Amino acid sequence: MSPRHKQPAPFFMVFPWGKVAGVLFLVVFGGMLVYRLSQTGGAHVNQACLFAMIVAAVAGIAGLYAVGKTWGRDVYWVLVGVMIAAAIRLLIGGGGVAIITLFTDIHRSWFILFLGIYYTAFLAADTWLALWILRNSEMKDRERRIHGNLWDMFS
């Protein structure tokens, strides 16, 4: 597990770009669908959804930047980038909740509900990325595969 260990070049070439584009489309389409559904609740619900979408988009772009800065390195650095991205999204989301609920006149419950929906979408995408990296990386430092059951943990 030395940080100098580099993954072979094909690891980053087998990334499922088509699936990523499809999931990105679904996230944007789902966000617009939630926004359109929020318009049925009135102007205060629509405003809360729009602010939640802006906060989630800023947090998601900042998290994507953190993953992008670690992308070409060792697989462990990429996983650290995913963890840092989750922390950045959480901090920006919390700061956005604090700023918007204190300094604007929006319905707080709707804002937090919509922010939770958008945060869950970004969390699902980050979790998928981390699991894909772990599933498709070559772990040369392991002597055997551990399947995670109780017998393997204590043997």
mmCIF file of N, CA, C and O in Angstrom, residues 1-12 14-15 66-67 69-84 129-142:
data_model
loop_
_atom_site.group_PDB
_atom_site.id
_atom_site.type_symbol
_atom_site.label_atom_id
_atom_site.label_comp_id
_atom_site.label_asym_id
_atom_site.label_seq_id
_atom_site.Cartn_x
_atom_site.Cartn_y
_atom_site.Cartn_z
ATOM 1 N N MET A 1 0.812 -1.185 0.000
ATOM 2 C CA MET A 1 0.000 0.000 0.000
ATOM 3 C C MET A 1 0.857 1.251 0.000
ATOM 4 O O MET A 1 0.577 2.202 0.689
ATOM 5 N N SER A 2 1.910 1.242 -0.746
ATOM 6 C CA SER A 2 2.733 2.437 -0.835
ATOM 7 C C SER A 2 2.070 3.431 -1.784
ATOM 8 O O SER A 2 1.481 3.050 -2.786
ATOM 9 N N PRO A 3 2.141 4.726 -1.478
ATOM 10 C CA PRO A 3 1.501 5.719 -2.345
ATOM 11 C C PRO A 3 2.180 5.879 -3.698
ATOM 12 O O PRO A 3 1.645 6.492 -4.580
ATOM 13 N N ARG A 4 3.372 5.302 -3.870
ATOM 14 C CA ARG A 4 4.093 5.433 -5.130
ATOM 15 C C ARG A 4 3.642 4.409 -6.167
ATOM 16 O O ARG A 4 4.010 4.493 -7.318
ATOM 17 N N HIS A 5 2.869 3.416 -5.719
ATOM 18 C CA HIS A 5 2.414 2.370 -6.630
ATOM 19 C C HIS A 5 1.430 2.952 -7.632
ATOM 20 O O HIS A 5 0.429 3.535 -7.274
ATOM 21 N N LYS A 6 1.721 2.814 -8.905
ATOM 22 C CA LYS A 6 0.855 3.342 -9.957
ATOM 23 C C LYS A 6 0.021 2.206 -10.551
ATOM 24 O O LYS A 6 0.503 1.095 -10.710
ATOM 25 N N GLN A 7 -1.204 2.514 -10.873
ATOM 26 C CA GLN A 7 -2.044 1.561 -11.567
ATOM 27 C C GLN A 7 -1.653 1.547 -13.039
ATOM 28 O O GLN A 7 -1.210 2.560 -13.576
ATOM 29 N N PRO A 8 -1.834 0.418 -13.698
ATOM 30 C CA PRO A 8 -1.543 0.407 -15.130
ATOM 31 C C PRO A 8 -2.506 1.325 -15.881
ATOM 32 O O PRO A 8 -3.610 1.589 -15.439
ATOM 33 N N ALA A 9 -2.058 1.806 -17.015
ATOM 34 C CA ALA A 9 -2.834 2.768 -17.797
ATOM 35 C C ALA A 9 -4.219 2.264 -18.194
ATOM 36 O O ALA A 9 -5.154 3.036 -18.214
ATOM 37 N N PRO A 10 -4.407 0.981 -18.519
ATOM 38 C CA PRO A 10 -5.748 0.556 -18.938
ATOM 39 C C PRO A 10 -6.809 0.688 -17.845
ATOM 40 O O PRO A 10 -7.989 0.699 -18.145
ATOM 41 N N PHE A 11 -6.419 0.802 -16.577
ATOM 42 C CA PHE A 11 -7.407 0.948 -15.506
ATOM 43 C C PHE A 11 -8.292 2.160 -15.747
ATOM 44 O O PHE A 11 -9.505 2.091 -15.619
ATOM 45 N N PHE A 12 -7.698 3.260 -16.133
ATOM 46 C CA PHE A 12 -8.473 4.463 -16.359
ATOM 47 C C PHE A 12 -9.091 4.494 -17.753
ATOM 48 O O PHE A 12 -9.941 5.317 -18.027
ATOM 49 N N VAL A 14 -10.743 1.832 -18.982
ATOM 50 C CA VAL A 14 -11.941 0.987 -18.977
ATOM 51 C C VAL A 14 -13.090 1.645 -18.225
ATOM 52 O O VAL A 14 -14.101 1.012 -17.980
ATOM 53 N N PHE A 15 -12.948 2.895 -17.889
ATOM 54 C CA PHE A 15 -13.998 3.596 -17.155
ATOM 55 C C PHE A 15 -15.266 3.630 -18.005
ATOM 56 O O PHE A 15 -15.211 3.952 -19.189
ATOM 57 N N ALA A 66 -12.496 17.951 -6.568
ATOM 58 C CA ALA A 66 -11.588 17.196 -5.692
ATOM 59 C C ALA A 66 -11.277 15.821 -6.275
ATOM 60 O O ALA A 66 -10.136 15.357 -6.205
ATOM 61 N N VAL A 67 -12.262 15.169 -6.858
ATOM 62 C CA VAL A 67 -12.013 13.865 -7.485
ATOM 63 C C VAL A 67 -11.158 14.040 -8.733
ATOM 64 O O VAL A 67 -10.252 13.241 -9.000
ATOM 65 N N LYS A 69 -8.856 16.243 -9.326
ATOM 66 C CA LYS A 69 -7.457 16.531 -8.995
ATOM 67 C C LYS A 69 -6.688 15.261 -8.636
ATOM 68 O O LYS A 69 -5.469 15.226 -8.763
ATOM 69 N N THR A 70 -7.362 14.204 -8.188
ATOM 70 C CA THR A 70 -6.683 12.967 -7.811
ATOM 71 C C THR A 70 -6.859 11.878 -8.855
ATOM 72 O O THR A 70 -6.391 10.761 -8.633
ATOM 73 N N TRP A 71 -7.503 12.147 -9.980
ATOM 74 C CA TRP A 71 -7.914 11.086 -10.895
ATOM 75 C C TRP A 71 -6.760 10.315 -11.522
ATOM 76 O O TRP A 71 -6.790 9.110 -11.604
ATOM 77 N N GLY A 72 -5.709 10.875 -11.959
ATOM 78 C CA GLY A 72 -4.659 10.154 -12.661
ATOM 79 C C GLY A 72 -3.648 9.459 -11.770
ATOM 80 O O GLY A 72 -2.723 8.843 -12.260
ATOM 81 N N ARG A 73 -3.817 9.524 -10.485
ATOM 82 C CA ARG A 73 -2.834 8.983 -9.543
ATOM 83 C C ARG A 73 -3.160 7.546 -9.171
ATOM 84 O O ARG A 73 -3.973 6.893 -9.800
ATOM 85 N N ASP A 74 -2.562 7.108 -8.093
ATOM 86 C CA ASP A 74 -2.798 5.779 -7.556
ATOM 87 C C ASP A 74 -4.255 5.644 -7.136
ATOM 88 O O ASP A 74 -4.915 6.630 -6.793
ATOM 89 N N VAL A 75 -4.749 4.414 -7.145
ATOM 90 C CA VAL A 75 -6.159 4.167 -6.839
ATOM 91 C C VAL A 75 -6.516 4.612 -5.420
ATOM 92 O O VAL A 75 -7.629 5.083 -5.164
ATOM 93 N N TYR A 76 -5.593 4.527 -4.508
ATOM 94 C CA TYR A 76 -5.870 4.955 -3.136
ATOM 95 C C TYR A 76 -6.036 6.471 -3.062
ATOM 96 O O TYR A 76 -6.823 6.972 -2.282
ATOM 97 N N TRP A 77 -5.280 7.198 -3.877
ATOM 98 C CA TRP A 77 -5.431 8.652 -3.908
ATOM 99 C C TRP A 77 -6.777 9.043 -4.500
ATOM 100 O O TRP A 77 -7.387 10.026 -4.087
ATOM 101 N N VAL A 78 -7.249 8.282 -5.470
ATOM 102 C CA VAL A 78 -8.558 8.566 -6.051
ATOM 103 C C VAL A 78 -9.647 8.325 -5.010
ATOM 104 O O VAL A 78 -10.599 9.099 -4.884
ATOM 105 N N LEU A 79 -9.506 7.262 -4.234
ATOM 106 C CA LEU A 79 -10.478 7.004 -3.163
ATOM 107 C C LEU A 79 -10.431 8.087 -2.093
ATOM 108 O O LEU A 79 -11.467 8.477 -1.547
ATOM 109 N N VAL A 80 -9.246 8.590 -1.797
ATOM 110 C CA VAL A 80 -9.131 9.716 -0.869
ATOM 111 C C VAL A 80 -9.826 10.945 -1.456
ATOM 112 O O VAL A 80 -10.503 11.698 -0.747
ATOM 113 N N GLY A 81 -9.694 11.134 -2.764
ATOM 114 C CA GLY A 81 -10.397 12.233 -3.425
ATOM 115 C C GLY A 81 -11.906 12.101 -3.322
ATOM 116 O O GLY A 81 -12.616 13.092 -3.134
ATOM 117 N N VAL A 82 -12.418 10.874 -3.419
ATOM 118 C CA VAL A 82 -13.854 10.649 -3.257
ATOM 119 C C VAL A 82 -14.289 10.977 -1.832
ATOM 120 O O VAL A 82 -15.345 11.592 -1.607
ATOM 121 N N MET A 83 -13.485 10.597 -0.868
ATOM 122 C CA MET A 83 -13.807 10.902 0.539
ATOM 123 C C MET A 83 -13.758 12.410 0.793
ATOM 124 O O MET A 83 -14.612 12.955 1.491
ATOM 125 N N ILE A 84 -12.759 13.078 0.234
ATOM 126 C CA ILE A 84 -12.662 14.530 0.388
ATOM 127 C C ILE A 84 -13.848 15.208 -0.290
ATOM 128 O O ILE A 84 -14.397 16.187 0.226
ATOM 129 N N LEU A 129 -19.089 5.480 -7.738
ATOM 130 C CA LEU A 129 -17.726 5.697 -8.219
ATOM 131 C C LEU A 129 -16.714 4.983 -7.337
ATOM 132 O O LEU A 129 -15.812 4.305 -7.827
ATOM 133 N N ALA A 130 -16.857 5.107 -6.027
ATOM 134 C CA ALA A 130 -15.919 4.449 -5.113
ATOM 135 C C ALA A 130 -15.997 2.929 -5.249
ATOM 136 O O ALA A 130 -14.967 2.237 -5.261
ATOM 137 N N LEU A 131 -17.193 2.381 -5.370
ATOM 138 C CA LEU A 131 -17.326 0.933 -5.529
ATOM 139 C C LEU A 131 -16.779 0.468 -6.866
ATOM 140 O O LEU A 131 -16.167 -0.602 -6.953
ATOM 141 N N TRP A 132 -16.962 1.252 -7.922
ATOM 142 C CA TRP A 132 -16.404 0.879 -9.218
ATOM 143 C C TRP A 132 -14.887 0.867 -9.163
ATOM 144 O O TRP A 132 -14.252 -0.029 -9.715
ATOM 145 N N ILE A 133 -14.305 1.852 -8.507
ATOM 146 C CA ILE A 133 -12.842 1.909 -8.397
ATOM 147 C C ILE A 133 -12.325 0.702 -7.627
ATOM 148 O O ILE A 133 -11.357 0.065 -8.023
ATOM 149 N N LEU A 134 -12.962 0.373 -6.525
ATOM 150 C CA LEU A 134 -12.515 -0.770 -5.737
ATOM 151 C C LEU A 134 -12.699 -2.086 -6.489
ATOM 152 O O LEU A 134 -11.871 -2.987 -6.390
ATOM 153 N N ARG A 135 -13.771 -2.207 -7.238
ATOM 154 C CA ARG A 135 -14.054 -3.444 -7.955
ATOM 155 C C ARG A 135 -13.094 -3.649 -9.126
ATOM 156 O O ARG A 135 -12.705 -4.771 -9.416
ATOM 157 N N ASN A 136 -12.674 -2.591 -9.782
ATOM 158 C CA ASN A 136 -11.875 -2.724 -10.997
ATOM 159 C C ASN A 136 -10.397 -2.417 -10.821
ATOM 160 O O ASN A 136 -9.673 -2.377 -11.803
ATOM 161 N N SER A 137 -9.943 -2.182 -9.618
ATOM 162 C CA SER A 137 -8.522 -1.911 -9.424
ATOM 163 C C SER A 137 -7.795 -3.201 -9.085
ATOM 164 O O SER A 137 -8.375 -4.148 -8.585
ATOM 165 N N GLU A 138 -6.512 -3.192 -9.377
ATOM 166 C CA GLU A 138 -5.679 -4.338 -9.052
ATOM 167 C C GLU A 138 -5.049 -4.097 -7.692
ATOM 168 O O GLU A 138 -4.261 -3.192 -7.515
ATOM 169 N N MET A 139 -5.417 -4.919 -6.748
ATOM 170 C CA MET A 139 -4.856 -4.805 -5.411
ATOM 171 C C MET A 139 -3.710 -5.810 -5.302
ATOM 172 O O MET A 139 -3.905 -6.960 -4.947
ATOM 173 N N LYS A 140 -2.503 -5.372 -5.668
ATOM 174 C CA LYS A 140 -1.357 -6.275 -5.644
ATOM 175 C C LYS A 140 -0.825 -6.501 -4.233
ATOM 176 O O LYS A 140 -0.073 -7.426 -4.002
ATOM 177 N N ASP A 141 -1.194 -5.659 -3.300
ATOM 178 C CA ASP A 141 -0.685 -5.794 -1.943
ATOM 179 C C ASP A 141 -1.421 -6.867 -1.159
ATOM 180 O O ASP A 141 -0.971 -7.283 -0.100
ATOM 181 N N ARG A 142 -2.546 -7.316 -1.637
ATOM 182 C CA ARG A 142 -3.291 -8.352 -0.932
ATOM 183 C C ARG A 142 -2.751 -9.719 -1.320
ATOM 184 O O ARG A 142 -2.496 -10.007 -2.479
#
